[in-house]
C-alpha cells in the first residue's frame, strides 16, 4: 500500500466518521476514488444552523443509520426530504421554528426506532408532537435549572404504537399526552407538574413502571395494571401512589422504593408529599399471591418508612427477599437496631423472607 487511497472502503469510512462532516465531504474533491466514500458514513453528528436544503444534503448518505443534531436551529423541512435508512435519531438542544417543523422533520424518518429528545427551557415549540409508528425507544429530557412554575401551554404529545421503552424526565411541561400506547411497555417517568392521574390512565398496560410523579390531587378513575410485574416508586413524592398501584396490580412480583437522588436528578415534587402513609383497609392481592422481592434504596428510617416495611413484611405471603440500603443520615446505632427489629418481624410472618441491609 503506497497511500491512504489504497485502503478498502470500510476503513476509509471509519476514518471519515472521526472527523467533522464538512471535512469528510470535502474529501470528495481529492479524486474519483474518494467521490462517494463519504456517503457511506453510518453515523453522523452535526451542529450548527442550516436550512431545508441542508437536510436534502444529508439524505445523500445512503447507509446512514444514526443521526445526531446538536445545538442547532431548524427553520424548515422540505416535503421531499427522507432518511430511508436512519434508525437512531438524537435531537440535542435543537431549536425549531414552529410545532409544524417538528412534525415535518420526524415524518422524514420512515423506519425510525430510537429517538432521543433533550430540550432546555422554552422555545418556539409549544406542542412537541412525536407521531412515529415504527418507534420502539423514546428518551425525553426537558429540564431547567432550579424550580420553575409549569409552562402550561408547553408539552408533548406521543403517538407511538410500537413503543417498547419510554423514558421521560420533564421539569417544565404543563401537559404530556400518550396516545395508542402498546401493551408490555416499560416506562420510566419523572414529571414535576403534569397531571399524574391522567398520565397513569395511559400506562395501565405497562409491564414495568418507574415513577416519580406529582402526588395525587383527586380520585383515580383509571383501570387496573393487569400486566405490571415490576414497579419502582420515588418515596419523596410518589409514596402516596403505593397503595393504589398495589391494589390494582394483581401480578406484581418486584417492588423498589427509592429517592430520586439515586437517579442523578433532584425531585422537586417532594414539598407536596403527604406526611403520613396510611395503611390500606384491605390487603392487595399481589401481596397475598405474587410479590416476591422488595428493595428500598436510601432508607432513612422515618416512622412512615418503618410502617411501610412492617406492613409489607406482615402481609407479603410470598416475599422471598427484602433488601434495604440505608441513607447516609441513618446513624450507626440505628443501623444496628433497625435490622434486629425487622429480622424479628420477618421470622414471625414469613420464614422464607431473607432480609439484607447495607449502607451507602
C-alpha positions as a printed Julia matrix, in Angstrom:
360×3 Matrix{Float64}:
   0.0     0.0    0.0
   1.51    3.32  -1.1
  -1.09    5.79   0.25
  -4.35    6.08   2.13
  -6.4     5.81  -1.06
  -5.37    2.17  -1.32
  -7.31    1.31   1.84
 -10.63   -0.56   1.49
 -13.87    1.39   1.79
 -14.76    0.1    5.26
 -11.54    1.52   6.73
 -11.91    4.82   4.89
 -15.46    5.15   6.22
 -14.21    4.62   9.78
 -11.63    7.35   9.29
 -14.17    9.79   7.85
 -16.54    9.06  10.75
 -13.96   10.5   13.15
 -13.64   13.92  11.52
 -16.1    16.86  11.16
 -18.7    16.3    8.47
 -17.61   19.34   6.41
 -14.09   17.97   6.15
 -15.39   14.48   5.35
 -17.46   15.82   2.45
 -14.54   17.88   1.12
 -12.54   14.66   0.58
 -14.77   14.01  -2.45
 -12.61   16.56  -4.29
  -9.42   14.53  -3.84
 -10.05   12.06  -6.66
 -12.68    9.9   -8.3
 -11.82    7.19  -5.75
 -12.98    9.47  -2.93
 -16.01   10.85  -4.77
 -18.71    8.95  -2.91
 -16.97    7.32   0.07
 -18.33    9.94   2.46
 -21.88    8.87   1.57
 -21.23    5.51   3.27
 -20.78    7.0    6.76
 -23.25    5.14   9.08
 -23.27    7.63  11.98
 -23.35   11.41  11.68
 -23.05   14.2   14.26
 -23.91   17.72  13.18
 -24.13   21.06  14.96
 -24.86   24.48  13.57
 -27.71   26.29  11.82
 -28.91   25.08   8.48
 -31.81   25.26   6.07
 -34.1    22.77   4.37
 -31.53   22.39   1.58
 -29.01   21.08   4.11
 -31.45   18.29   5.12
 -31.74   17.17   1.49
 -27.93   17.05   1.54
 -27.9    14.61   4.5
 -30.29   12.36   2.6
 -27.39   11.54   0.26
 -25.81    9.38   2.95
 -27.11    6.08   1.58
 -26.04    3.93   4.55
 -26.72    6.42   7.34
 -28.13    4.57  10.37
 -27.63    7.03  13.23
 -28.01   10.81  13.06
 -27.39   13.29  15.87
 -28.18   17.01  15.69
 -26.73   19.19  18.46
 -27.34   22.85  19.37
 -28.73   23.95  16.06
 -31.79   25.61  14.59
 -34.07   24.02  12.01
 -36.12   26.62  10.2
 -37.92   24.42   7.68
 -38.05   20.89   6.25
 -38.58   20.26   2.56
 -41.5    17.98   1.69
 -39.28   15.64  -0.37
 -36.69   15.08   2.38
 -36.46   11.46   3.53
 -33.94    9.44   5.53
 -34.75    5.93   4.38
 -32.04    4.14   6.35
 -31.86    6.07   9.65
 -32.99    4.09  12.72
 -31.5     6.23  15.51
 -32.07    9.99  15.83
 -30.9    12.36  18.58
 -32.15   15.94  18.86
 -29.98   17.62  21.5
 -30.88   21.21  22.27
 -32.33   21.65  18.78
 -34.45   24.74  18.19
 -37.39   24.52  15.8
 -39.17   27.4   14.14
 -42.64   26.02  14.96
 -44.66   23.0   16.07
 -45.16   22.08  12.42
 -41.41   21.93  11.78
 -41.08   19.2   14.41
 -43.82   17.15  12.76
 -42.28   17.6    9.3
 -38.83   16.56  10.47
 -39.99   13.38  12.23
 -42.09   12.4    9.21
 -38.81   12.16   7.24
 -37.76    9.01   9.14
 -39.99    6.11   7.99
 -38.1     3.34   9.86
 -37.01    5.27  12.97
 -36.66    3.01  16.02
 -34.84    5.12  18.63
 -35.42    8.8   19.35
 -33.65   10.98  21.93
 -35.0    14.48  22.58
 -33.22   16.82  25.0
 -34.68   20.3   25.46
 -33.67   23.1   27.8
 -36.13   25.84  28.72
 -38.81   27.31  26.49
 -38.51   27.69  22.72
 -40.8    28.28  19.77
 -42.38   24.83  20.06
 -45.41   24.55  22.32
 -46.73   21.12  21.37
 -43.83   18.79  20.61
 -45.7    16.08  18.7
 -44.0    12.7   18.24
 -46.03   10.57  15.84
 -43.73    7.77  14.66
 -45.38    4.37  14.02
 -42.06    2.48  13.91
 -40.61    3.99  17.11
 -39.51    1.46  19.75
 -37.48    3.56  22.22
 -38.08    7.16  23.28
 -35.93    9.19  25.66
 -37.04   12.72  26.61
 -35.25   15.22  28.81
 -36.87   18.65  29.31
 -35.09   20.3   32.2
 -34.38   23.75  33.57
 -32.12   24.99  36.34
 -33.78   25.31  39.75
 -37.52   25.22  40.34
 -39.84   26.87  37.82
 -43.59   27.09  37.55
 -45.03   24.92  34.76
 -45.29   26.27  31.26
 -48.93   25.27  30.89
 -49.03   25.71  27.12
 -45.86   23.64  26.54
 -45.74   19.86  26.43
 -45.55   16.6   24.5
 -47.99   14.51  22.51
 -46.66   10.98  21.93
 -48.28    8.61  19.45
 -46.04    5.55  19.07
 -47.96    2.24  18.87
 -44.76    0.16  18.53
 -43.04    1.69  21.57
 -41.27   -0.71  23.93
 -39.38    1.67  26.22
 -40.34    5.17  27.32
 -38.02    7.3   29.49
 -39.14   10.85  30.41
 -37.63   13.42  32.78
 -39.66   16.63  32.42
 -39.41   19.57  34.84
 -41.06   22.15  32.64
 -44.07   20.94  30.63
 -47.66   21.56  31.59
 -49.0    18.52  29.75
 -47.98   15.16  28.31
 -50.45   13.18  26.25
 -49.83    9.49  25.48
 -51.81    8.1   22.54
 -52.06    4.48  21.36
 -49.68    3.15  24.0
 -48.89   -0.53  23.35
 -49.03   -3.43  25.77
 -45.88   -4.65  27.52
 -44.42   -1.13  27.63
 -41.52   -0.4   30.01
 -41.79    3.2   31.22
 -39.6     5.41  33.42
 -41.49    8.6   34.21
 -40.22   11.59  36.21
 -42.61   14.53  35.9
 -42.74   17.66  38.01
 -46.02   19.34  37.08
 -48.08   17.12  34.78
 -51.41   15.61  35.84
 -50.35   12.24  37.28
 -53.81   10.68  37.33
 -54.42   11.28  33.63
 -50.96   10.04  32.66
 -51.27    6.78  34.59
 -54.52    6.01  32.81
 -52.44    5.72  29.62
 -49.93    3.32  31.23
 -52.22    0.62  32.62
 -50.96   -1.94  30.07
 -47.31   -1.46  31.1
 -45.22   -4.39  32.27
 -42.64   -2.29  34.11
 -43.07    1.18  35.62
 -40.62    3.54  37.34
 -42.48    6.58  38.66
 -41.56    9.93  40.18
 -44.81   11.86  39.93
 -46.79   14.74  41.23
 -48.76   13.41  44.26
 -52.42   12.57  43.94
 -54.77   15.5   43.8
 -58.05   13.64  43.47
 -59.62   10.3   42.63
 -58.06    7.94  40.1
 -60.73    6.55  37.75
 -58.29    4.61  35.55
 -58.21    0.85  35.08
 -56.07   -1.89  36.62
 -52.4    -2.54  35.88
 -53.09   -6.09  34.76
 -49.68   -6.63  33.1
 -47.49   -4.89  35.7
 -44.8    -7.13  37.21
 -42.11   -4.58  38.21
 -42.79   -1.29  40.0
 -40.33    1.4   41.13
 -41.54    4.42  43.12
 -39.83    7.59  44.32
 -40.61    7.76  48.05
 -40.01   11.52  48.15
 -43.04   12.34  46.02
 -44.87    9.2   44.95
 -45.27    7.11  48.1
 -48.93    8.03  48.27
 -49.36    6.17  44.97
 -48.15    2.93  46.56
 -51.46    1.7   47.98
 -53.43    2.46  44.82
 -51.0     0.78  42.44
 -50.55   -2.27  44.71
 -54.32   -2.64  44.88
 -54.62   -2.55  41.09
 -51.58   -4.73  40.21
 -52.55   -8.38  40.8
 -49.43   -9.8   39.09
 -46.77   -7.58  40.68
 -43.6    -9.53  41.55
 -40.97   -6.84  42.2
 -41.21   -3.59  44.17
 -38.44   -1.0   44.5
 -38.72    2.18  46.58
 -36.05    4.82  46.05
 -35.2     8.51  46.28
 -34.8    10.4   43.03
 -31.26   11.4   44.05
 -30.26    7.85  43.16
 -31.18    8.64  39.55
 -28.97   11.77  39.34
 -31.79   14.26  39.3
 -33.46   16.29  42.01
 -37.07   15.59  42.94
 -38.92   18.9   43.22
 -42.29   17.32  43.92
 -41.35   16.45  47.5
 -42.73   19.66  49.01
 -46.22   18.42  48.14
 -45.85   14.97  49.72
 -48.37   13.91  52.33
 -46.55   13.45  55.6
 -48.3    10.25  56.69
 -48.63    6.92  54.92
 -51.99    5.33  55.55
 -52.34    1.58  55.93
 -54.93    0.24  53.46
 -58.17   -1.24  54.74
 -57.67   -4.48  52.84
 -54.58   -6.4   51.74
 -53.86   -6.1   47.99
 -53.99   -9.35  46.02
 -50.37   -9.06  44.88
 -49.14   -9.18  48.49
 -51.07  -12.38  49.07
 -50.08  -14.27  45.92
 -47.34  -12.75  43.74
 -44.94  -10.17  45.27
 -41.51  -11.81  45.68
 -38.85   -9.1   46.02
 -38.72   -5.72  47.75
 -35.86   -3.19  47.64
 -35.61    0.1   49.47
 -32.8     2.43  48.37
 -31.69    5.34  50.59
 -33.85    4.24  53.52
 -33.89    6.93  56.24
 -35.71    5.07  58.99
 -38.57    7.54  59.47
 -41.69    6.28  61.22
 -43.58    6.38  57.93
 -40.92    4.25  56.23
 -40.91    1.78  59.13
 -44.69    1.46  58.89
 -44.47    0.62  55.19
 -41.77   -2.02  55.71
 -43.64   -3.62  58.61
 -46.84   -3.72  56.59
 -45.1    -5.43  53.67
 -43.42   -7.97  55.95
 -46.65   -8.71  57.76
 -48.81   -9.19  54.66
 -46.4   -10.27  51.92
 -47.0   -14.01  51.99
 -44.57  -14.79  49.16
 -41.84  -12.17  49.67
 -38.55  -14.07  49.31
 -36.07  -11.21  49.67
 -36.22   -7.72  51.14
 -33.07   -5.6   50.83
 -32.66   -2.2   52.49
 -29.85    0.25  51.72
 -29.51    2.9   54.39
 -29.23    6.58  53.64
 -26.17    8.38  54.98
 -28.4    10.16  57.54
 -29.02    6.89  59.4
 -26.8     6.71  62.47
 -24.62    3.74  63.4
 -26.89    2.93  66.32
 -29.95    2.91  64.05
 -28.17    0.68  61.54
 -27.77   -1.86  64.33
 -31.25   -1.56  65.86
 -33.38   -1.48  62.68
 -32.19   -4.85  61.3
 -32.91   -6.52  64.65
 -36.44   -5.12  64.68
 -37.19   -6.19  61.12
 -35.5    -9.59  61.42
 -37.84  -10.38  64.31
 -40.87   -9.44  62.23
 -39.6   -11.44  59.27
 -39.27  -14.61  61.33
 -42.79  -14.17  62.74
 -44.54  -13.58  59.42
 -42.52  -15.47  56.83
 -39.64  -17.82  57.45
 -38.86  -17.68  53.71
 -38.18  -13.93  53.62
 -34.46  -13.14  53.61
 -33.66   -9.67  54.93
 -30.45   -7.87  53.98
 -29.1    -4.45  54.96
 -26.33   -2.28  53.59
 -25.13    1.31  53.69
 -24.02    3.76  51.03
